């Protein structure tokens, strides 16, 4: 009887262990709002990449990039984060300027890979006299929630373009949805800044009648105030095909780079899991580009040189470097094809 009981307990233990192994290690990736692009990117990683790396990845909404950095640094279970380049750089700059808290937060963080450019949208009322971003200087501007990437981007860009911060009486920190209500309702806001990769769900979901209420401002790269902004941000095109209910033609815009970030983990198990995650990224990248958010089509697995104070995470960098080398080895020259040396 005792022997049968021990066998039964052993069988239960093995079964539970196998179920746990199949379920994968639970990790979280912090993203942004439920209606943004980041959370869709996080869900794509959970669906197409995490399973092959034995990770059970949960895409968690957040206020945005600044909060993501804090949560990656201090919240148990958060192993990955999506972060805008200007927010990451702002933490580095604050640390270099003597802020020990900022330095402690950002120093152990590591980049897995750059992703894509996120578009900046400047939304005003349809009857607004403004038509370009450089005209927002004296406007009441909603920059997004506190500790969000949008707030950092909005305020950084404003300071660059106009050489002063937005005044306290003209800045608000409402969510995108609440800000749009105030923009078109009580009109206590003149400009709503939204940062999201196109097609951005918030704008895609707008009905045709929205064109009578709001419009998007154009970015003029030739205007003097735009020159400084282009040292940090990138010129882009907001495509009418993505927002047929708002735009009748493509308009020039501005964008910021998004990155996939982690922590410089020293535990062998975590380093192995994240290395497997990078290998799965290599093996399943095609699925991301065909079955994931359209922004994946703009992503490359190549790892460009990072700025001062930025570093790649070694275990994932090794896997992605092997992936890039493997892809390069498969590339055939015309001469090799003629000689039948490769196809």
mmCIF file of C-alpha atoms in Angstrom:
data_model
loop_
_atom_site.group_PDB
_atom_site.id
_atom_site.type_symbol
_atom_site.label_atom_id
_atom_site.label_comp_id
_atom_site.label_asym_id
_atom_site.label_seq_id
_atom_site.Cartn_x
_atom_site.Cartn_y
_atom_site.Cartn_z
ATOM 1 C CA UNK A 1 0.000 0.000 0.000
ATOM 2 C CA UNK A 2 2.793 2.408 0.950
ATOM 3 C CA UNK A 3 4.681 1.559 -2.248
ATOM 4 C CA UNK A 4 1.555 2.221 -4.327
ATOM 5 C CA UNK A 5 1.054 5.553 -2.565
ATOM 6 C CA UNK A 6 4.661 6.603 -3.250
ATOM 7 C CA UNK A 7 4.283 5.696 -6.912
ATOM 8 C CA UNK A 8 1.077 7.670 -7.075
ATOM 9 C CA UNK A 9 2.711 10.733 -5.500
ATOM 10 C CA UNK A 10 5.703 10.376 -7.831
ATOM 11 C CA UNK A 11 3.394 10.207 -10.826
ATOM 12 C CA UNK A 12 1.535 13.320 -9.653
ATOM 13 C CA UNK A 13 4.837 15.144 -9.165
ATOM 14 C CA UNK A 14 6.091 14.234 -12.640
ATOM 15 C CA UNK A 15 2.755 15.229 -14.188
ATOM 16 C CA UNK A 16 2.768 18.627 -12.471
ATOM 17 C CA UNK A 17 6.388 19.191 -13.489
ATOM 18 C CA UNK A 18 5.598 18.365 -17.129
ATOM 19 C CA UNK A 19 2.591 20.678 -17.098
ATOM 20 C CA UNK A 20 4.704 23.480 -15.674
ATOM 21 C CA UNK A 21 7.389 22.886 -18.289
ATOM 22 C CA UNK A 22 4.826 22.933 -21.081
ATOM 23 C CA UNK A 23 3.210 26.099 -19.742
ATOM 24 C CA UNK A 24 6.511 27.962 -19.906
ATOM 25 C CA UNK A 25 8.159 30.392 -17.534
ATOM 26 C CA UNK A 26 5.779 33.297 -16.746
ATOM 27 C CA UNK A 27 7.241 36.633 -17.868
ATOM 28 C CA UNK A 28 5.604 40.016 -18.439
ATOM 29 C CA UNK A 29 6.262 42.672 -21.065
ATOM 30 C CA UNK A 30 5.086 46.215 -20.237
ATOM 31 C CA UNK A 31 3.671 48.110 -23.214
ATOM 32 C CA UNK A 32 1.323 51.137 -23.215
ATOM 33 C CA UNK A 33 -2.420 51.818 -23.453
ATOM 34 C CA UNK A 34 -4.939 49.209 -24.587
ATOM 35 C CA UNK A 35 -5.611 51.246 -27.735
ATOM 36 C CA UNK A 36 -1.975 51.817 -28.660
ATOM 37 C CA UNK A 37 0.484 50.011 -30.921
ATOM 38 C CA UNK A 38 2.820 48.829 -28.145
ATOM 39 C CA UNK A 39 0.337 46.416 -26.613
ATOM 40 C CA UNK A 40 -0.322 44.861 -30.019
ATOM 41 C CA UNK A 41 3.428 44.418 -30.486
ATOM 42 C CA UNK A 42 3.649 42.813 -27.041
ATOM 43 C CA UNK A 43 0.795 40.446 -27.851
ATOM 44 C CA UNK A 44 2.483 39.486 -31.123
ATOM 45 C CA UNK A 45 5.646 38.574 -29.211
ATOM 46 C CA UNK A 46 3.562 36.524 -26.781
ATOM 47 C CA UNK A 47 1.830 34.699 -29.631
ATOM 48 C CA UNK A 48 4.604 34.108 -32.177
ATOM 49 C CA UNK A 49 7.900 34.229 -30.251
ATOM 50 C CA UNK A 50 7.481 33.330 -26.582
ATOM 51 C CA UNK A 51 6.093 29.764 -26.922
ATOM 52 C CA UNK A 52 9.177 28.439 -28.753
ATOM 53 C CA UNK A 53 11.400 29.888 -26.044
ATOM 54 C CA UNK A 54 9.437 28.193 -23.225
ATOM 55 C CA UNK A 55 8.150 31.542 -21.983
ATOM 56 C CA UNK A 56 4.540 32.279 -21.087
ATOM 57 C CA UNK A 57 4.569 35.984 -21.946
ATOM 58 C CA UNK A 58 1.847 38.363 -20.787
ATOM 59 C CA UNK A 59 1.529 41.742 -22.506
ATOM 60 C CA UNK A 60 0.624 44.229 -19.768
ATOM 61 C CA UNK A 61 -0.821 47.714 -20.429
ATOM 62 C CA UNK A 62 0.853 50.721 -18.832
ATOM 63 C CA UNK A 63 1.059 54.505 -18.956
ATOM 64 C CA UNK A 64 3.939 54.238 -21.424
ATOM 65 C CA UNK A 65 7.713 54.320 -21.781
ATOM 66 C CA UNK A 66 8.728 56.159 -18.607
ATOM 67 C CA UNK A 67 6.579 53.902 -16.442
ATOM 68 C CA UNK A 68 7.863 50.886 -18.358
ATOM 69 C CA UNK A 69 11.447 51.696 -17.401
ATOM 70 C CA UNK A 70 10.499 51.914 -13.716
ATOM 71 C CA UNK A 71 8.515 48.674 -13.843
ATOM 72 C CA UNK A 72 11.234 46.787 -15.700
ATOM 73 C CA UNK A 73 13.734 47.937 -13.121
ATOM 74 C CA UNK A 74 11.727 47.164 -9.991
ATOM 75 C CA UNK A 75 8.565 45.100 -10.594
ATOM 76 C CA UNK A 76 8.891 41.310 -10.122
ATOM 77 C CA UNK A 77 7.980 39.297 -13.191
ATOM 78 C CA UNK A 78 8.532 42.128 -15.677
ATOM 79 C CA UNK A 79 11.372 40.952 -17.901
ATOM 80 C CA UNK A 80 10.748 42.965 -21.078
ATOM 81 C CA UNK A 81 9.652 46.504 -21.901
ATOM 82 C CA UNK A 82 8.872 48.603 -24.956
ATOM 83 C CA UNK A 83 10.544 51.994 -24.695
ATOM 84 C CA UNK A 84 10.862 55.074 -26.884
ATOM 85 C CA UNK A 85 14.417 56.147 -27.715
ATOM 86 C CA UNK A 86 14.024 59.699 -26.443
ATOM 87 C CA UNK A 87 12.715 58.481 -23.070
ATOM 88 C CA UNK A 88 15.616 56.049 -22.664
ATOM 89 C CA UNK A 89 18.054 58.813 -23.602
ATOM 90 C CA UNK A 90 16.392 61.227 -21.173
ATOM 91 C CA UNK A 91 17.146 58.870 -18.266
ATOM 92 C CA UNK A 92 20.771 58.625 -19.421
ATOM 93 C CA UNK A 93 21.009 62.409 -19.694
ATOM 94 C CA UNK A 94 19.554 62.907 -16.222
ATOM 95 C CA UNK A 95 22.023 60.391 -14.820
ATOM 96 C CA UNK A 96 24.943 62.087 -16.545
ATOM 97 C CA UNK A 97 23.747 65.413 -15.143
ATOM 98 C CA UNK A 98 24.094 64.098 -11.599
ATOM 99 C CA UNK A 99 20.703 62.556 -10.828
ATOM 100 C CA UNK A 100 21.768 59.418 -8.937
ATOM 101 C CA UNK A 101 18.227 57.986 -8.991
ATOM 102 C CA UNK A 102 18.029 58.206 -12.797
ATOM 103 C CA UNK A 103 21.494 56.675 -13.098
ATOM 104 C CA UNK A 104 20.565 53.783 -10.804
ATOM 105 C CA UNK A 105 17.429 53.102 -12.818
ATOM 106 C CA UNK A 106 18.903 53.171 -16.317
ATOM 107 C CA UNK A 107 22.445 51.831 -15.808
ATOM 108 C CA UNK A 108 21.535 48.094 -15.604
ATOM 109 C CA UNK A 109 19.010 48.178 -18.468
ATOM 110 C CA UNK A 110 19.956 46.628 -21.792
ATOM 111 C CA UNK A 111 18.621 46.757 -25.345
ATOM 112 C CA UNK A 112 17.512 43.570 -27.081
ATOM 113 C CA UNK A 113 16.808 45.193 -30.439
ATOM 114 C CA UNK A 114 15.564 48.375 -32.099
ATOM 115 C CA UNK A 115 12.070 48.016 -33.508
ATOM 116 C CA UNK A 116 10.360 50.642 -35.662
ATOM 117 C CA UNK A 117 9.561 54.327 -35.822
ATOM 118 C CA UNK A 118 6.464 55.526 -33.957
ATOM 119 C CA UNK A 119 4.590 58.423 -35.469
ATOM 120 C CA UNK A 120 3.758 61.630 -33.577
ATOM 121 C CA UNK A 121 0.260 62.977 -34.215
ATOM 122 C CA UNK A 122 -0.715 66.561 -33.404
ATOM 123 C CA UNK A 123 -4.508 66.726 -33.344
ATOM 124 C CA UNK A 124 -6.439 70.005 -33.386
ATOM 125 C CA UNK A 125 -10.031 71.016 -33.987
ATOM 126 C CA UNK A 126 -11.151 70.981 -37.600
ATOM 127 C CA UNK A 127 -11.755 74.760 -37.537
ATOM 128 C CA UNK A 128 -8.356 75.537 -35.994
ATOM 129 C CA UNK A 129 -6.319 78.151 -37.901
ATOM 130 C CA UNK A 130 -3.220 75.980 -37.358
ATOM 131 C CA UNK A 131 -2.050 73.676 -40.129
ATOM 132 C CA UNK A 132 1.558 72.905 -39.092
ATOM 133 C CA UNK A 133 3.287 71.658 -35.948
ATOM 134 C CA UNK A 134 5.479 74.744 -35.662
ATOM 135 C CA UNK A 135 2.340 76.828 -35.020
ATOM 136 C CA UNK A 136 1.500 75.244 -31.648
ATOM 137 C CA UNK A 137 3.850 77.493 -29.610
ATOM 138 C CA UNK A 138 1.219 79.345 -27.564
ATOM 139 C CA UNK A 139 -1.460 76.645 -27.538
ATOM 140 C CA UNK A 140 -2.948 74.685 -24.643
ATOM 141 C CA UNK A 141 -1.404 71.278 -25.189
ATOM 142 C CA UNK A 142 -2.250 67.862 -23.782
ATOM 143 C CA UNK A 143 0.977 65.857 -23.720
ATOM 144 C CA UNK A 144 -0.369 62.516 -22.478
ATOM 145 C CA UNK A 145 -0.388 60.873 -19.069
ATOM 146 C CA UNK A 146 2.367 61.492 -16.547
ATOM 147 C CA UNK A 147 5.213 58.930 -16.780
ATOM 148 C CA UNK A 148 4.222 58.146 -20.344
ATOM 149 C CA UNK A 149 6.506 58.166 -23.352
ATOM 150 C CA UNK A 150 4.110 60.550 -25.060
ATOM 151 C CA UNK A 151 4.542 63.121 -22.287
ATOM 152 C CA UNK A 152 8.321 62.915 -22.529
ATOM 153 C CA UNK A 153 8.298 63.128 -26.323
ATOM 154 C CA UNK A 154 5.827 66.021 -26.383
ATOM 155 C CA UNK A 155 7.693 68.136 -23.853
ATOM 156 C CA UNK A 156 11.127 67.325 -25.280
ATOM 157 C CA UNK A 157 10.061 68.183 -28.806
ATOM 158 C CA UNK A 158 8.395 71.420 -27.687
ATOM 159 C CA UNK A 159 11.537 72.507 -25.851
ATOM 160 C CA UNK A 160 13.669 71.724 -28.888
ATOM 161 C CA UNK A 161 11.447 73.616 -31.314
ATOM 162 C CA UNK A 162 10.677 76.675 -29.218
ATOM 163 C CA UNK A 163 13.679 76.818 -26.834
ATOM 164 C CA UNK A 164 11.481 76.881 -23.735
ATOM 165 C CA UNK A 165 9.205 74.460 -21.880
ATOM 166 C CA UNK A 166 5.425 74.451 -22.151
ATOM 167 C CA UNK A 167 4.112 76.786 -19.469
ATOM 168 C CA UNK A 168 2.329 75.181 -16.502
ATOM 169 C CA UNK A 169 -0.968 76.883 -17.271
ATOM 170 C CA UNK A 170 -0.995 75.499 -20.831
ATOM 171 C CA UNK A 171 0.037 71.886 -20.271
ATOM 172 C CA UNK A 172 -2.308 69.035 -19.315
ATOM 173 C CA UNK A 173 -1.767 65.311 -18.710
ATOM 174 C CA UNK A 174 -5.057 63.670 -19.675
ATOM 175 C CA UNK A 175 -5.305 60.309 -21.412
ATOM 176 C CA UNK A 176 -5.691 60.485 -25.188
ATOM 177 C CA UNK A 177 -9.383 59.691 -25.016
ATOM 178 C CA UNK A 178 -10.153 62.272 -22.305
ATOM 179 C CA UNK A 179 -8.063 64.884 -24.087
ATOM 180 C CA UNK A 180 -9.947 64.429 -27.353
ATOM 181 C CA UNK A 181 -13.232 64.914 -25.496
ATOM 182 C CA UNK A 182 -11.913 68.174 -24.052
ATOM 183 C CA UNK A 183 -10.546 69.228 -27.439
ATOM 184 C CA UNK A 184 -13.922 68.925 -29.152
ATOM 185 C CA UNK A 185 -16.206 69.349 -26.122
ATOM 186 C CA UNK A 186 -15.445 72.153 -23.691
ATOM 187 C CA UNK A 187 -12.489 73.209 -25.883
ATOM 188 C CA UNK A 188 -10.182 73.562 -22.873
ATOM 189 C CA UNK A 189 -7.429 71.926 -24.943
ATOM 190 C CA UNK A 190 -6.118 73.177 -28.303
ATOM 191 C CA UNK A 191 -3.690 70.406 -29.256
ATOM 192 C CA UNK A 192 -3.645 66.719 -28.365
ATOM 193 C CA UNK A 193 -0.343 64.909 -28.929
ATOM 194 C CA UNK A 194 -0.533 61.170 -29.561
ATOM 195 C CA UNK A 195 2.463 58.882 -30.133
ATOM 196 C CA UNK A 196 1.658 55.550 -31.781
ATOM 197 C CA UNK A 197 2.883 53.500 -34.705
ATOM 198 C CA UNK A 198 0.626 53.689 -37.717
ATOM 199 C CA UNK A 199 -1.941 52.420 -38.196
ATOM 200 C CA UNK A 200 -2.796 53.634 -34.677
ATOM 201 C CA UNK A 201 -5.981 52.002 -33.377
ATOM 202 C CA UNK A 202 -7.166 55.209 -31.695
ATOM 203 C CA UNK A 203 -7.310 56.970 -35.076
ATOM 204 C CA UNK A 204 -8.260 53.952 -37.173
ATOM 205 C CA UNK A 205 -11.408 53.463 -35.076
ATOM 206 C CA UNK A 206 -12.661 56.997 -35.710
ATOM 207 C CA UNK A 207 -15.817 57.322 -37.779
ATOM 208 C CA UNK A 208 -16.125 59.400 -40.983
ATOM 209 C CA UNK A 209 -17.829 62.249 -39.095
ATOM 210 C CA UNK A 210 -14.589 62.754 -37.144
ATOM 211 C CA UNK A 211 -13.204 64.732 -40.083
ATOM 212 C CA UNK A 212 -15.723 67.470 -39.298
ATOM 213 C CA UNK A 213 -14.393 67.684 -35.731
ATOM 214 C CA UNK A 214 -10.611 67.214 -35.855
ATOM 215 C CA UNK A 215 -7.600 67.317 -38.171
ATOM 216 C CA UNK A 216 -3.916 66.405 -38.056
ATOM 217 C CA UNK A 217 -1.177 69.006 -38.288
ATOM 218 C CA UNK A 218 1.600 68.663 -40.861
ATOM 219 C CA UNK A 219 5.296 68.748 -39.998
ATOM 220 C CA UNK A 220 7.338 71.142 -42.125
ATOM 221 C CA UNK A 221 10.958 69.927 -42.165
ATOM 222 C CA UNK A 222 12.097 73.165 -43.797
ATOM 223 C CA UNK A 223 10.822 75.461 -41.052
ATOM 224 C CA UNK A 224 13.680 76.802 -38.862
ATOM 225 C CA UNK A 225 12.155 75.422 -35.648
ATOM 226 C CA UNK A 226 12.010 71.940 -37.209
ATOM 227 C CA UNK A 227 15.751 71.666 -37.853
ATOM 228 C CA UNK A 228 16.630 71.081 -34.194
ATOM 229 C CA UNK A 229 13.879 68.485 -33.786
ATOM 230 C CA UNK A 230 15.274 66.436 -36.650
ATOM 231 C CA UNK A 231 18.494 65.876 -34.708
ATOM 232 C CA UNK A 232 16.587 63.559 -32.362
ATOM 233 C CA UNK A 233 13.429 62.635 -34.259
ATOM 234 C CA UNK A 234 12.829 61.356 -37.785
ATOM 235 C CA UNK A 235 10.827 62.703 -40.669
ATOM 236 C CA UNK A 236 8.091 60.343 -41.858
ATOM 237 C CA UNK A 237 4.846 60.214 -43.809
ATOM 238 C CA UNK A 238 1.431 59.707 -42.238
ATOM 239 C CA UNK A 239 -0.425 57.725 -44.867
ATOM 240 C CA UNK A 240 -4.017 58.512 -45.792
ATOM 241 C CA UNK A 241 -4.589 54.824 -46.555
ATOM 242 C CA UNK A 242 -4.210 54.122 -42.827
ATOM 243 C CA UNK A 243 -6.721 56.812 -41.812
ATOM 244 C CA UNK A 244 -9.289 57.212 -44.605
ATOM 245 C CA UNK A 245 -11.799 58.758 -42.194
ATOM 246 C CA UNK A 246 -9.364 61.559 -41.302
ATOM 247 C CA UNK A 247 -7.069 62.139 -44.279
ATOM 248 C CA UNK A 248 -7.652 62.673 -47.987
ATOM 249 C CA UNK A 249 -3.917 62.683 -48.756
ATOM 250 C CA UNK A 250 -0.606 61.704 -47.162
ATOM 251 C CA UNK A 251 0.921 64.320 -44.886
ATOM 252 C CA UNK A 252 4.522 64.827 -43.653
ATOM 253 C CA UNK A 253 5.023 63.821 -40.020
ATOM 254 C CA UNK A 254 7.549 63.105 -37.318
ATOM 255 C CA UNK A 255 8.544 59.849 -35.612
ATOM 256 C CA UNK A 256 10.549 58.431 -32.705
ATOM 257 C CA UNK A 257 12.279 55.017 -32.554
ATOM 258 C CA UNK A 258 10.900 52.200 -30.370
ATOM 259 C CA UNK A 259 13.151 49.629 -28.655
ATOM 260 C CA UNK A 260 12.684 46.256 -26.996
ATOM 261 C CA UNK A 261 14.511 46.465 -23.663
ATOM 262 C CA UNK A 262 15.401 44.141 -20.794
ATOM 263 C CA UNK A 263 17.557 44.098 -17.630
ATOM 264 C CA UNK A 264 21.160 42.913 -17.395
ATOM 265 C CA UNK A 265 20.206 39.686 -15.632
ATOM 266 C CA UNK A 266 22.994 37.602 -14.117
ATOM 267 C CA UNK A 267 20.947 34.485 -13.264
ATOM 268 C CA UNK A 268 21.874 31.681 -15.715
ATOM 269 C CA UNK A 269 18.267 30.501 -16.038
ATOM 270 C CA UNK A 270 16.946 33.943 -17.025
ATOM 271 C CA UNK A 271 19.853 34.563 -19.406
ATOM 272 C CA UNK A 272 19.168 31.204 -21.060
ATOM 273 C CA UNK A 273 15.445 31.889 -21.413
ATOM 274 C CA UNK A 274 16.027 35.317 -22.962
ATOM 275 C CA UNK A 275 18.662 33.856 -25.264
ATOM 276 C CA UNK A 276 16.061 31.319 -26.378
ATOM 277 C CA UNK A 277 13.641 34.205 -26.885
ATOM 278 C CA UNK A 278 16.103 35.860 -29.287
ATOM 279 C CA UNK A 279 16.640 32.577 -31.149
ATOM 280 C CA UNK A 280 12.887 32.189 -31.479
ATOM 281 C CA UNK A 281 12.750 35.750 -32.790
ATOM 282 C CA UNK A 282 15.163 34.686 -35.519
ATOM 283 C CA UNK A 283 13.343 31.444 -36.308
ATOM 284 C CA UNK A 284 9.831 32.941 -36.290
ATOM 285 C CA UNK A 285 10.462 36.466 -37.554
ATOM 286 C CA UNK A 286 8.586 35.728 -40.768
ATOM 287 C CA UNK A 287 5.448 34.932 -38.775
ATOM 288 C CA UNK A 288 5.661 38.297 -37.041
ATOM 289 C CA UNK A 289 5.916 40.089 -40.368
ATOM 290 C CA UNK A 290 3.038 38.229 -41.989
ATOM 291 C CA UNK A 291 0.697 37.649 -39.044
ATOM 292 C CA UNK A 292 1.524 40.469 -36.636
ATOM 293 C CA UNK A 293 0.991 44.235 -36.592
ATOM 294 C CA UNK A 294 1.936 45.975 -39.887
ATOM 295 C CA UNK A 295 4.792 47.736 -38.066
ATOM 296 C CA UNK A 296 6.736 44.437 -37.997
ATOM 297 C CA UNK A 297 7.356 44.902 -41.709
ATOM 298 C CA UNK A 298 9.564 47.880 -40.790
ATOM 299 C CA UNK A 299 11.679 45.902 -38.297
ATOM 300 C CA UNK A 300 15.072 44.380 -39.029
ATOM 301 C CA UNK A 301 16.994 41.889 -36.904
ATOM 302 C CA UNK A 302 20.235 43.757 -37.566
ATOM 303 C CA UNK A 303 21.701 45.489 -34.524
ATOM 304 C CA UNK A 304 23.097 48.937 -35.352
ATOM 305 C CA UNK A 305 25.596 50.697 -33.149
ATOM 306 C CA UNK A 306 23.941 52.252 -30.105
ATOM 307 C CA UNK A 307 24.522 55.687 -28.632
ATOM 308 C CA UNK A 308 26.805 56.398 -25.705
ATOM 309 C CA UNK A 309 25.390 54.900 -22.505
ATOM 310 C CA UNK A 310 23.339 52.295 -24.375
ATOM 311 C CA UNK A 311 24.286 48.582 -24.409
ATOM 312 C CA UNK A 312 22.897 45.391 -25.902
ATOM 313 C CA UNK A 313 22.030 42.415 -23.669
ATOM 314 C CA UNK A 314 24.797 39.891 -24.358
ATOM 315 C CA UNK A 315 22.777 36.620 -24.471
ATOM 316 C CA UNK A 316 20.243 37.995 -26.955
ATOM 317 C CA UNK A 317 22.894 39.859 -28.951
ATOM 318 C CA UNK A 318 24.803 36.622 -29.546
ATOM 319 C CA UNK A 319 21.702 34.888 -30.895
ATOM 320 C CA UNK A 320 20.682 37.791 -33.123
ATOM 321 C CA UNK A 321 24.236 38.175 -34.467
ATOM 322 C CA UNK A 322 24.230 34.477 -35.416
ATOM 323 C CA UNK A 323 20.853 34.992 -37.058
ATOM 324 C CA UNK A 324 22.072 37.929 -39.142
ATOM 325 C CA UNK A 325 25.229 36.044 -40.152
ATOM 326 C CA UNK A 326 23.180 33.012 -41.126
ATOM 327 C CA UNK A 327 20.892 35.163 -43.268
ATOM 328 C CA UNK A 328 23.872 36.852 -44.918
ATOM 329 C CA UNK A 329 25.413 33.463 -45.723
ATOM 330 C CA UNK A 330 22.232 32.517 -47.572
ATOM 331 C CA UNK A 331 22.463 35.560 -49.828
ATOM 332 C CA UNK A 332 23.660 34.514 -53.275
ATOM 333 C CA UNK A 333 25.528 36.707 -55.706
ATOM 334 C CA UNK A 334 24.576 36.596 -59.386
ATOM 335 C CA UNK A 335 27.821 34.743 -60.157
ATOM 336 C CA UNK A 336 27.086 32.092 -57.516
ATOM 337 C CA UNK A 337 23.620 31.547 -58.944
ATOM 338 C CA UNK A 338 25.005 31.175 -62.501
ATOM 339 C CA UNK A 339 27.567 28.642 -61.320
ATOM 340 C CA UNK A 340 24.925 26.700 -59.412
ATOM 341 C CA UNK A 341 26.691 27.244 -56.101
ATOM 342 C CA UNK A 342 23.529 28.435 -54.356
ATOM 343 C CA UNK A 343 19.949 29.299 -55.127
#
